[in-house]
Coordinates of C-alpha atoms and ligand atoms in Angstrom, one line a residue:
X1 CA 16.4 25.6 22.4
X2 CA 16.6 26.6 18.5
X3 CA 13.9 26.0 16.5
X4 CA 14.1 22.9 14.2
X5 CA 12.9 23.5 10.3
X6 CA 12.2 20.5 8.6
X7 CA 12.7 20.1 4.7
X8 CA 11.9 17.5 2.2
X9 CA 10.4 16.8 -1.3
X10 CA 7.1 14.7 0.0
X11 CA 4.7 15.7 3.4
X12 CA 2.5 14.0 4.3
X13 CA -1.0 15.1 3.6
X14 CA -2.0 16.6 7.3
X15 CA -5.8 15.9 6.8
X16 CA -6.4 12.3 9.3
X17 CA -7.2 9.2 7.3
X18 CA -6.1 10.4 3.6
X19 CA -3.6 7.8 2.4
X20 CA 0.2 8.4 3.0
X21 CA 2.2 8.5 0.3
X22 CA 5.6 6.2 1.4
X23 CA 7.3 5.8 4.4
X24 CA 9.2 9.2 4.6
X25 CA 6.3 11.2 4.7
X26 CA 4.4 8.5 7.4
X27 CA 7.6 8.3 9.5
X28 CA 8.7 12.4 9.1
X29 CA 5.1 13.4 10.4
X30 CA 4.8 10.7 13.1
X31 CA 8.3 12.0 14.8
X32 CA 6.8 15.5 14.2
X33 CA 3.3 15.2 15.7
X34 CA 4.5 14.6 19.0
X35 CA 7.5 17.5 19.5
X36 CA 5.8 20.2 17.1
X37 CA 8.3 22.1 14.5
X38 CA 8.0 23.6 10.8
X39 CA 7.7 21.9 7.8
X40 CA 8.6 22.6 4.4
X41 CA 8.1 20.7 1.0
X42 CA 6.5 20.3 -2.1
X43 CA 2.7 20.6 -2.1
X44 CA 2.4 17.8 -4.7
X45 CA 0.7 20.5 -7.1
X46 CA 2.5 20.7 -10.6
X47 CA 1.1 24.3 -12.3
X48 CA 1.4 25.2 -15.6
X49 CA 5.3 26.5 -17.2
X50 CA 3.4 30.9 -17.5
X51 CA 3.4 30.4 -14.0
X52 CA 6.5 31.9 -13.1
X53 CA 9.0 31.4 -10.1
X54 CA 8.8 32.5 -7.4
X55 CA 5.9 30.1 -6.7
X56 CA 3.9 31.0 -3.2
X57 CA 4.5 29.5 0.0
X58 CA 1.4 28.3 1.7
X59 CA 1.2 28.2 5.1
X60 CA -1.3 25.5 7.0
X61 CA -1.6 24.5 11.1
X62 CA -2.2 20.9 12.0
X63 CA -1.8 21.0 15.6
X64 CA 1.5 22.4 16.7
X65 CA 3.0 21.3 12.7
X66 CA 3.4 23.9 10.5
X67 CA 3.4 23.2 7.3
X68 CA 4.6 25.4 4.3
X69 CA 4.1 24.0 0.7
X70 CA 5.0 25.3 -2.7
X71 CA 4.0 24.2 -6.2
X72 CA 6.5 23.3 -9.1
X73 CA 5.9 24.4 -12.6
X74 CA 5.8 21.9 -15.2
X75 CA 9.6 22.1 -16.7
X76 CA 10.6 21.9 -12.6
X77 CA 8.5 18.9 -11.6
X78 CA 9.9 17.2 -15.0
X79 CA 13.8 17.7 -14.5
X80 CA 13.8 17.9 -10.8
X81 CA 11.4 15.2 -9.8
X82 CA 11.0 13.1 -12.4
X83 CA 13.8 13.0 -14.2
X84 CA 17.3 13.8 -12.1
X85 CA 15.6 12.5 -8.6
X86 CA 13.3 9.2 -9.7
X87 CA 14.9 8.5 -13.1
X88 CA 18.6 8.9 -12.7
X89 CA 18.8 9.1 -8.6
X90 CA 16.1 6.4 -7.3
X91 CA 17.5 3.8 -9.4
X92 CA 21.1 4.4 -9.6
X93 CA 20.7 4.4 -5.4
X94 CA 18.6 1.1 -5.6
X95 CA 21.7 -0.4 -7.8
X96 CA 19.3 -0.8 -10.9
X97 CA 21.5 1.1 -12.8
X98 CA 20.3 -0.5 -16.2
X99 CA 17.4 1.9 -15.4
X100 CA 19.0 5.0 -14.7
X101 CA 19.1 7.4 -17.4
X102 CA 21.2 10.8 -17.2
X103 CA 20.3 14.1 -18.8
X104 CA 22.1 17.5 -17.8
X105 CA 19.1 19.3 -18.4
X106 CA 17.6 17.2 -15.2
X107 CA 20.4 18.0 -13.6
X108 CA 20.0 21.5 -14.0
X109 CA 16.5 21.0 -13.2
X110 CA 17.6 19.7 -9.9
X111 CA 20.3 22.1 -9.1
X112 CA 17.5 24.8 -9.8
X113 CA 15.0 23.6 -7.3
X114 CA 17.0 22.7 -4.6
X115 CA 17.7 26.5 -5.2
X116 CA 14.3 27.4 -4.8
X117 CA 13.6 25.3 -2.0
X118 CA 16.5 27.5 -0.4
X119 CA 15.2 30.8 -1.5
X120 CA 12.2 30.0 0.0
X121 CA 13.2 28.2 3.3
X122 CA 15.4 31.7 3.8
X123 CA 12.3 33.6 3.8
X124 CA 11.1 32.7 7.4
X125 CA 15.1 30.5 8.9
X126 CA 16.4 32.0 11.3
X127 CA 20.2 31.7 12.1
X128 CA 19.8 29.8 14.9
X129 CA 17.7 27.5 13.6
X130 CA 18.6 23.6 12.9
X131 CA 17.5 22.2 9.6
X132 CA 16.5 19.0 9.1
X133 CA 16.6 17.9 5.2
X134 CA 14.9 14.7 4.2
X135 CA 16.3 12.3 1.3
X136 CA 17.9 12.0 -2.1
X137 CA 15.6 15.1 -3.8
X138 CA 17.7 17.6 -2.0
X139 CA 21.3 16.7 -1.8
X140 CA 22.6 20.0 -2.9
X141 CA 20.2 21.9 -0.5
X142 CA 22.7 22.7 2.2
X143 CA 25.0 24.2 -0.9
X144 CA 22.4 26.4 -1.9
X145 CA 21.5 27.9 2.1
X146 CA 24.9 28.3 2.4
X147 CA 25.3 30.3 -1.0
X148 CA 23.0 32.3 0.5
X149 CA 25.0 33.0 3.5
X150 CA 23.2 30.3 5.9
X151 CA 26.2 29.0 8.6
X152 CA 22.8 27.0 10.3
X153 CA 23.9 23.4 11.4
X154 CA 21.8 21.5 8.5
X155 CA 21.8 17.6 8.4
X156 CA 20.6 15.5 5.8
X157 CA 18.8 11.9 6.5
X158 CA 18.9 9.5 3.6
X159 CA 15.8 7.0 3.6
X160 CA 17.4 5.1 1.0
X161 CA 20.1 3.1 0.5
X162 CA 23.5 4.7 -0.8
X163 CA 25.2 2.8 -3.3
X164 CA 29.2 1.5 -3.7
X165 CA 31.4 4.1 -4.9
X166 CA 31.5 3.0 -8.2
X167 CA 28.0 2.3 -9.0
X168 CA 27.7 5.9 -7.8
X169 CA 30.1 7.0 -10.3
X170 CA 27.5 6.2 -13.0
X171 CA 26.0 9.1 -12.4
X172 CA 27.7 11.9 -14.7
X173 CA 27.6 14.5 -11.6
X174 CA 28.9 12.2 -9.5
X175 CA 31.6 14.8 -8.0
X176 CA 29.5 17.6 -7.8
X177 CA 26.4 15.9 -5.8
X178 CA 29.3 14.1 -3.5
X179 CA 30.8 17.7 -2.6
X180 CA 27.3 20.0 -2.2
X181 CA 26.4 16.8 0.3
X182 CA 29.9 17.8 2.6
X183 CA 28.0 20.8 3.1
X184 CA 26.0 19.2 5.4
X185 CA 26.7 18.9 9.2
X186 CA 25.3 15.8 9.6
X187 CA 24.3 13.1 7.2
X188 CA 22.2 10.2 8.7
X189 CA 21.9 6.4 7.0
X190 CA 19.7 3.9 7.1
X191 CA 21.7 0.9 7.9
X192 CA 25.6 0.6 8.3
X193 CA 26.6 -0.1 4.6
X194 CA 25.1 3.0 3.4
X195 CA 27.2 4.9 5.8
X196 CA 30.5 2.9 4.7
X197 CA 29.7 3.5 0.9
X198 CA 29.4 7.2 1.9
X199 CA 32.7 7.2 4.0
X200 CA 34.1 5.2 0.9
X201 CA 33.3 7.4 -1.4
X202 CA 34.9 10.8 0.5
X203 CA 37.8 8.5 1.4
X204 CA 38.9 7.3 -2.0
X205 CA 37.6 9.8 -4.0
X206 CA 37.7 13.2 -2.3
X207 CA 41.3 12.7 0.3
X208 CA 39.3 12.8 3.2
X209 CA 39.8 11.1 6.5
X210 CA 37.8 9.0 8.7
X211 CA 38.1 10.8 12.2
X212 CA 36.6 9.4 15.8
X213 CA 32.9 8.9 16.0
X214 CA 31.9 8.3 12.4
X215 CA 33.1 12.1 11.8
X216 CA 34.5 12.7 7.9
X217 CA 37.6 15.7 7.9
X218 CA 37.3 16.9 4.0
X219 CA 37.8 20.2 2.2
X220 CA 38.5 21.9 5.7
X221 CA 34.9 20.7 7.1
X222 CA 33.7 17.9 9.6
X223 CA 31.0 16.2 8.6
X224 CA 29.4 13.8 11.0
X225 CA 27.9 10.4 9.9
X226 CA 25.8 8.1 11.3
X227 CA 23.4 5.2 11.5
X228 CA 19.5 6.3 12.3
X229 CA 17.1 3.3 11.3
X230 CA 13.9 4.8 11.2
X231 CA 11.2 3.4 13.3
X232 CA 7.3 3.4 14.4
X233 CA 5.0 3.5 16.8
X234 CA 4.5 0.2 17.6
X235 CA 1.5 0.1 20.4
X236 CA -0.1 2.4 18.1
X237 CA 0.4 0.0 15.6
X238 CA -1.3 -2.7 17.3
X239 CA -3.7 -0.5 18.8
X240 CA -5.1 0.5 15.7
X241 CA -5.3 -3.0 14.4
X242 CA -7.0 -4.3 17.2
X243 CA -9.6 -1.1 17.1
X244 CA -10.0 -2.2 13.7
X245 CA -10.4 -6.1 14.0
X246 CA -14.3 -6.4 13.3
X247 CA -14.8 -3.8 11.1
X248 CA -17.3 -4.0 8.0
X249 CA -14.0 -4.2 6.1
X250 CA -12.5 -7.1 8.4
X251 CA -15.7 -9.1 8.2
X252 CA -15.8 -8.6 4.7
X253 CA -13.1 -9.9 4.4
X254 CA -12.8 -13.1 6.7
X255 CA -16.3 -14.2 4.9
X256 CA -14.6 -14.3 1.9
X257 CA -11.3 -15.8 2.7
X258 CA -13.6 -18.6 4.3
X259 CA -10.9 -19.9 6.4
X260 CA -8.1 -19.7 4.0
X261 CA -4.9 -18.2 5.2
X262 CA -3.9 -14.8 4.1
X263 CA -0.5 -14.1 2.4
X264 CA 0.0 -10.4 2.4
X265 CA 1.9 -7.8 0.8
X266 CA 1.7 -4.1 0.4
X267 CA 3.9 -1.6 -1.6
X268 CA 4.5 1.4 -3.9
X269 CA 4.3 -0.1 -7.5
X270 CA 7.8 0.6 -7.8
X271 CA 10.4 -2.0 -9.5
X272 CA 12.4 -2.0 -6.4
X273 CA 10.1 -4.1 -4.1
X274 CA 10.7 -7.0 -6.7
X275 CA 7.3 -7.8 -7.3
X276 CA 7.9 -9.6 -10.2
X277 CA 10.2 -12.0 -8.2
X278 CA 7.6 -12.5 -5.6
X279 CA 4.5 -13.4 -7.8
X280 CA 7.4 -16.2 -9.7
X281 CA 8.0 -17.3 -6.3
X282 CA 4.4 -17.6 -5.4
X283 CA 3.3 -19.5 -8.3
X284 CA 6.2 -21.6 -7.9
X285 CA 4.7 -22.5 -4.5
X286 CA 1.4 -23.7 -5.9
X287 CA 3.3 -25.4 -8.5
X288 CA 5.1 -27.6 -6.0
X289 CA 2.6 -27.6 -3.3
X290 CA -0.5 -28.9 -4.5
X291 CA -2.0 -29.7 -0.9
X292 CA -2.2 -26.0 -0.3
X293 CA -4.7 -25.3 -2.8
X294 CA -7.9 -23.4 -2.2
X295 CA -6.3 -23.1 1.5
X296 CA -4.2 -19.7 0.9
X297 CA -4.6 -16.9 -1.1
X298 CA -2.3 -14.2 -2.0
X299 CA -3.2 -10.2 -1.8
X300 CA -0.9 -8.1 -3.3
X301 CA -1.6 -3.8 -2.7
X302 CA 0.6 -2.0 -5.3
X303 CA 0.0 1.2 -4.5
X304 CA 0.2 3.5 -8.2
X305 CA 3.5 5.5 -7.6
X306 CA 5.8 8.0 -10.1
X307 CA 3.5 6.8 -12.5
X308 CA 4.6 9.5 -15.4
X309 CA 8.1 7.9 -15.5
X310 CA 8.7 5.1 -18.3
X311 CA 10.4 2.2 -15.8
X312 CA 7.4 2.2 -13.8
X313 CA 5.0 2.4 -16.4
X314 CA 6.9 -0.8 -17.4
X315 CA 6.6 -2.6 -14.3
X316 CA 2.7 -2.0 -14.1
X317 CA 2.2 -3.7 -17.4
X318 CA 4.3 -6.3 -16.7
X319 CA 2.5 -7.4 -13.3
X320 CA -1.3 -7.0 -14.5
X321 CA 0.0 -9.8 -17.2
X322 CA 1.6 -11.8 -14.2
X323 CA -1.4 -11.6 -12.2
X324 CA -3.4 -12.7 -14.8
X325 CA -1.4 -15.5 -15.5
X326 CA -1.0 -16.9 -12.3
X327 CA -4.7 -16.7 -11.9
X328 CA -6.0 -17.7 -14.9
X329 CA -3.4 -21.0 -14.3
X330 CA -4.4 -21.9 -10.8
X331 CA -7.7 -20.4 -10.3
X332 CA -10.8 -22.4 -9.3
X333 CA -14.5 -21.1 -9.6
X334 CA -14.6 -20.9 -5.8
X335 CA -10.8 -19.8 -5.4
X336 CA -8.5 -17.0 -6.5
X337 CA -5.0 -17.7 -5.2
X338 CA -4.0 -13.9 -6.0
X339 CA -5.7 -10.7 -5.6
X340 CA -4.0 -7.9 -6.9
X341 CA -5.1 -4.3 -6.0
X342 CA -3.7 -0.9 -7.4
X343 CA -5.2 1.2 -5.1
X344 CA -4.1 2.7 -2.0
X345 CA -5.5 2.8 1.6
X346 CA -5.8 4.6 4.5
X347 CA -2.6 3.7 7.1
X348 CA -4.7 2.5 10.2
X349 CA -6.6 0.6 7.6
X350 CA -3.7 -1.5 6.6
X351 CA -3.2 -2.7 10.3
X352 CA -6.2 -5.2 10.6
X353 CA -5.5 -6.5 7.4
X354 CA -1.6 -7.1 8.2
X355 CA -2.8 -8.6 11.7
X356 CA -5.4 -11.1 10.1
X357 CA -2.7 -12.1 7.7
X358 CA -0.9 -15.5 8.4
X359 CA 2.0 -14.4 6.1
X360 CA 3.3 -10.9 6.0
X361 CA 6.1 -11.0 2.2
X362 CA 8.3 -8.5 2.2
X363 CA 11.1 -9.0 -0.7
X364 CA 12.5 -5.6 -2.0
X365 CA 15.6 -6.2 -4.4
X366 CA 16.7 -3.3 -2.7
X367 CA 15.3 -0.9 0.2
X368 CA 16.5 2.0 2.3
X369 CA 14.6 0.7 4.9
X370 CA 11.0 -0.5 4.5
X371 CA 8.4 0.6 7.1
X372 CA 6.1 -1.9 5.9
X373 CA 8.0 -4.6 7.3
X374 CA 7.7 -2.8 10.7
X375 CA 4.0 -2.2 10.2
X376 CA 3.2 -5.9 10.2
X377 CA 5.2 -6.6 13.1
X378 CA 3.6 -3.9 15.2
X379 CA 0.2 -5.2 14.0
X380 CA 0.2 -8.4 15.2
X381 CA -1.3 -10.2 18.2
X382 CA 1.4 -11.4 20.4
X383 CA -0.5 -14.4 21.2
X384 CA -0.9 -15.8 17.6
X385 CA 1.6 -13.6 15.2
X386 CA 1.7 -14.1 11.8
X387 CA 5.0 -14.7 10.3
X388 CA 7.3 -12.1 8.3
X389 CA 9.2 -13.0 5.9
X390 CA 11.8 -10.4 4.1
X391 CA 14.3 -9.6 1.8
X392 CA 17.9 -9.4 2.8
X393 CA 17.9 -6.4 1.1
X394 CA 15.8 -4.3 2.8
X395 CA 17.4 -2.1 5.7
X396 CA 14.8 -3.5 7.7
X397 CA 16.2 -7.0 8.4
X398 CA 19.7 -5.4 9.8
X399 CA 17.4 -5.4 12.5
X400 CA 14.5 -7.8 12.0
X401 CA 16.8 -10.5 11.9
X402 CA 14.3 -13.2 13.7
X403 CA 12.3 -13.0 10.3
X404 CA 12.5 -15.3 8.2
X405 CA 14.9 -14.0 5.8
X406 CA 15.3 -14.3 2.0
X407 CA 17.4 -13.6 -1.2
X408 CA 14.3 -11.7 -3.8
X409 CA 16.6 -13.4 -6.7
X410 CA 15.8 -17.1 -5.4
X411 CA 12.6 -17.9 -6.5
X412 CA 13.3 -21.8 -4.5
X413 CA 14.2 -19.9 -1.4
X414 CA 11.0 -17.7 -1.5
X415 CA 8.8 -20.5 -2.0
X416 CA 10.1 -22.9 0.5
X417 CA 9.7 -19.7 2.8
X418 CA 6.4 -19.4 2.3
X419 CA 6.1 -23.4 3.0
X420 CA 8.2 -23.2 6.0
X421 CA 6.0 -19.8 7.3
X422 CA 2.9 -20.6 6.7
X423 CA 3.0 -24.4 8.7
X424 CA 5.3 -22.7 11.2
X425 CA 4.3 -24.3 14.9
X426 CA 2.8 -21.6 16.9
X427 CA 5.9 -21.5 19.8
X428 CA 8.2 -20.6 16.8
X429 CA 6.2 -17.7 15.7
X430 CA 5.6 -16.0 19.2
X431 CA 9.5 -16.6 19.6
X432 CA 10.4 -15.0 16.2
X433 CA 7.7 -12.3 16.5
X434 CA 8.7 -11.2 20.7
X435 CA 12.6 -11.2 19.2
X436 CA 11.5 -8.8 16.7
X437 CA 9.3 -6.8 18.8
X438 CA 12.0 -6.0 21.3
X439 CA 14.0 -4.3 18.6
X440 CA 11.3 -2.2 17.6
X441 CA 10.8 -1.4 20.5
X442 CA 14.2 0.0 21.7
X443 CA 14.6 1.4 18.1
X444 CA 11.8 3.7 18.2
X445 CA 10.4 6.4 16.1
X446 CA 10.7 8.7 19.1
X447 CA 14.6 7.4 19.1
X448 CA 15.5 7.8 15.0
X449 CA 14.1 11.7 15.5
X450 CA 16.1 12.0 19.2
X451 CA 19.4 11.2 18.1
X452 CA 19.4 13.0 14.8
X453 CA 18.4 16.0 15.9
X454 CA 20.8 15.7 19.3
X455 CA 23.5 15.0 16.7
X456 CA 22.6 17.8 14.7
X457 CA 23.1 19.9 16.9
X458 CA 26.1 18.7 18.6
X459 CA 29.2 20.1 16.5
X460 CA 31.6 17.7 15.3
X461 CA 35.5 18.8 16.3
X462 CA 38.0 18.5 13.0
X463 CA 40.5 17.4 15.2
X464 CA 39.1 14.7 16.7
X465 CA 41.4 11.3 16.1
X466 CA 39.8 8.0 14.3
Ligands
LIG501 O1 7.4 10.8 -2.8 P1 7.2 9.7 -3.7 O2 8.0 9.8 -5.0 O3 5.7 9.4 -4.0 O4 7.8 8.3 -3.1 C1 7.4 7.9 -1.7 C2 8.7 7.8 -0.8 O5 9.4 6.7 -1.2 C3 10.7 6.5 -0.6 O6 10.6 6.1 0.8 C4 11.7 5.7 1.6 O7 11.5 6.1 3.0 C5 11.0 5.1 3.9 C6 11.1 5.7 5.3 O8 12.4 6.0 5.7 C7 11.9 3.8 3.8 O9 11.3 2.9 4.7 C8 11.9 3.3 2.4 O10 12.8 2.2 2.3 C9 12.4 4.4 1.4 O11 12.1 3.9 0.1 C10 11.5 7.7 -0.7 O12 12.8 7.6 -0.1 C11 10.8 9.0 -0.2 O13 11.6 10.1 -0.5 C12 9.5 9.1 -1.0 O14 8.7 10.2 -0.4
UDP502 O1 -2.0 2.0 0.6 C1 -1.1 2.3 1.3 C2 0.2 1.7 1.1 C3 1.2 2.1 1.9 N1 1.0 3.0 2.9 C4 2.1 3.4 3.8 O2 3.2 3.9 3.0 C5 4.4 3.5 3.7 C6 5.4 2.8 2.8 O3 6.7 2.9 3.4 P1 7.9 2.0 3.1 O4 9.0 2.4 3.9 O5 7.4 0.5 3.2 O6 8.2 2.1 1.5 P2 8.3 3.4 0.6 O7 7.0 3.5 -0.2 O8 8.5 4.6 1.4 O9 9.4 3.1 -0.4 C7 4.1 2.7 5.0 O10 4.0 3.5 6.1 C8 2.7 2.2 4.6 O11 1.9 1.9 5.7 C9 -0.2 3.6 3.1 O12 -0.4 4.4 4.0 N2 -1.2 3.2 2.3

């Protein structure tokens, strides 16, 4: 079988136990550790502007993953990365579009390093190898193989969500991203919607036509969409959580909760996980529930993420005064109702905490999927699960539908969610937590990678009939 190359911005550090930076990295080297391939993305290293292009390709083995990283330059990692990709891009696809901003210099800056990821992925493809591409960083990446004479099948997988047409069309180079991305084979979606705003998109404003089988006839080509909701490993989920159960950490831990029950949440600091809403709705629960005092406490992990771009400089500001507040309102000398941490930790580490937690509160406004949800899932013990609850809006609850689900915007809803979850009867919760667990189960990491790459490298017929 051809050889699968896979490409995106962020990998995942390969050295065991160093913190994972989001889910595309966790899920990308989880579905690779098992079947082997090549790897190629951005080492994370931003070098100085006199260090001129073409940057080195650094090969390293972990096990049977090859992994080959470049550096940007400075002028690179601030149009490509920071400005086109997280500050016009990340927001316009999380429908935030009051936050997007739009510079054709980014653009340019984008356009140029999908071109150098190109260059450099040429160096070692083969043609009869299958590339993989990962996310919203490298839309036009399939353009820029196929400029330079690639005919490879090449699929791109979006871990976000993609937006309706015309909050799309916000973005200046709306037509020219649209058409580089029907240069891919295949493009995979996290949920259902994001595949119809896709299909809407080439439909209404491209001519194309929706053939059989989610395949998309425009410009001459067939590209093939689908629906992939990434997964995880869920016995090695709990596994690790139950390794992990009396740790110094864990018994740290329990002594100081002292019996209270844990409400827990854990995220990149990024304005779409709607942390704002969540602490309002919090503090709106103490507000009208008086009897749970002292008994709960709230630990929030807001990991530090894209920290050199304005809108998230914003929201870190914003919640160490929330935080504050809410403390310095409820707090007692022998209780803290919220602990907020901006620091990151270790994967497996998370999974004892998210088993020992009553409440696991998961409100994105907006999110392509949200492994986290599936993390505290996995984690618990079936015997006595703790309860999820979770935004509407995350991809997730397409299929975690036995959570307890919730609007972020409605700060009453939230808090009577946490009311309802936290004095749920024990029957309930193994129901709600079983339901959840056979989904996981059937739609496993193993399956997400499977059937993309079986897709990928399945042609799609142009004359097939819708
Ligand atoms: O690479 P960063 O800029 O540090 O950001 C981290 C990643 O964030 C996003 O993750 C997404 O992928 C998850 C797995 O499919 C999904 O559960 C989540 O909903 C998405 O937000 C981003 O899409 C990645 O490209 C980043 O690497
Ligand atoms: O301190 C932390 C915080 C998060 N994560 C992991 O980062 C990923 C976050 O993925 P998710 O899909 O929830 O959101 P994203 O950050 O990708 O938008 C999950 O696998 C988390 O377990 C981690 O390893 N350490």
């Amino acid at each position: 079988m051809s050889r699968l190359i896979v490409v995106s911005n962020r990998v995942a550090p390969i050295t065991e136990g160093e913190p994972t930076a989001g889910g595309l990295a966790a899920g990308v080297m989880d579905a690779l550790r098992q079947k082997g391939g090549r790897w190629f993305g951005w080492s994370g290293q931003v070098v100085p502007d006199m260090v001129t292009p073409p940057l080195p390709v650094v090969e390293q083995r972990s096990g049977s993953i090859s992994l080959y990283t470049t550096d940007l330059n400075q002028r690179d990692y601030d149009t490509y990365y920071r400005g086109f990709a997280n500050g016009t891009l990340w927001p316009i696809f999380h429908y935030q579009t009051e936050l997007a901003r739009f510079d054709w210099a980014d653009f340019e800056g984008y356009r140029r390093v999908n071109g150098r990821f190109a260059e450099a992925i040429s160096a070692f493809m083969t043609p009869e190898d299958v590339v993989w591409v990962h996310d919203y960083h490298l839309l036009c990446l399939a353009k820029a193989l196929r400029q330079r004479g690639a005919r490879n099948r090449i699929g791109l997988f979006l871990h976000t969500p993609f937006p309706a047409p015309a909050v799309m069309m916000n973005v200046p180079a709306h037509a020219e991203l649209l058409a580089a991305m029907c240069q891919y084979d295949l493009i995979g979606f996290q949920t259902e919607s994001d595949r119809l705003a896709f299909a809407d998109y080439v439909l209404r404003e491209m001519g194309g036509e929706a053939r059989a089988d989610g395949v998309l006839a425009v410009g001459g080509r067939a590209i093939r969409t689908g629906v992939y909701p990434i997964g995880v490993h869920v016995d090695m989920l709990r596994a690790e959580a139950e390794a992990a159960a009396d740790s110094p950490q864990m018994q740290a831990l329990r002594a100081s909760l002292n019996g209270r029950a844990l409400v827990m949440s854990v995220d990149r600091l990024d304005y779409s996980k709607g942390l704002p809403q969540r602490f309002a709705a919090y503090e709106r629960f103490l507000a009208e529930n008086a009897g749970w005092h002292r008994q709960v406490e709230f630990a929030q992990i807001a990991v530090p993420s894209r920290s050199d771009v304005q809108a998230y400089q914003e929201i870190r500001r914003q919640l160490e005064g929330e935080a504050g507040r809410i403390n310095g309102r409820f707090a007692e000398l022998d209780w803290t109702p919220l602990r907020y941490l901006n620091r990151s930790f270790a994967r497996r580490d998370l999974m004892p905490l998210y088993a020992a937690a009553a409440v696991g509160l998961v409100t994105p406004l907006r999110d392509g999927m949200n492994l986290v949800a599936k993390e505290f899932v996995a984690a618990q013990d079936p015997v006595d699960p703790g309860v999820l609850i979770l935004s509407r809006f995350a991809g997730a609850a397409r299929e975690l539908d036995a959570a307890l689900l919730v609007n972020p915007h409605d700060e009453q809803a939230m808090a009577a969610a946490l009311a309802q979850a936290l004095a749920m009867p024990l029957q309930e919760r193994r129901e709600r937590h079983a339901a959840m667990m056979a989904v996981m189960r059937r739609n496993s990491l193993e399956r997400w990678r499977d059937r993309f790459e079986n897709d990928l490298r399945t042609p799609a017929a142009l004359e097939s009939v819708a």
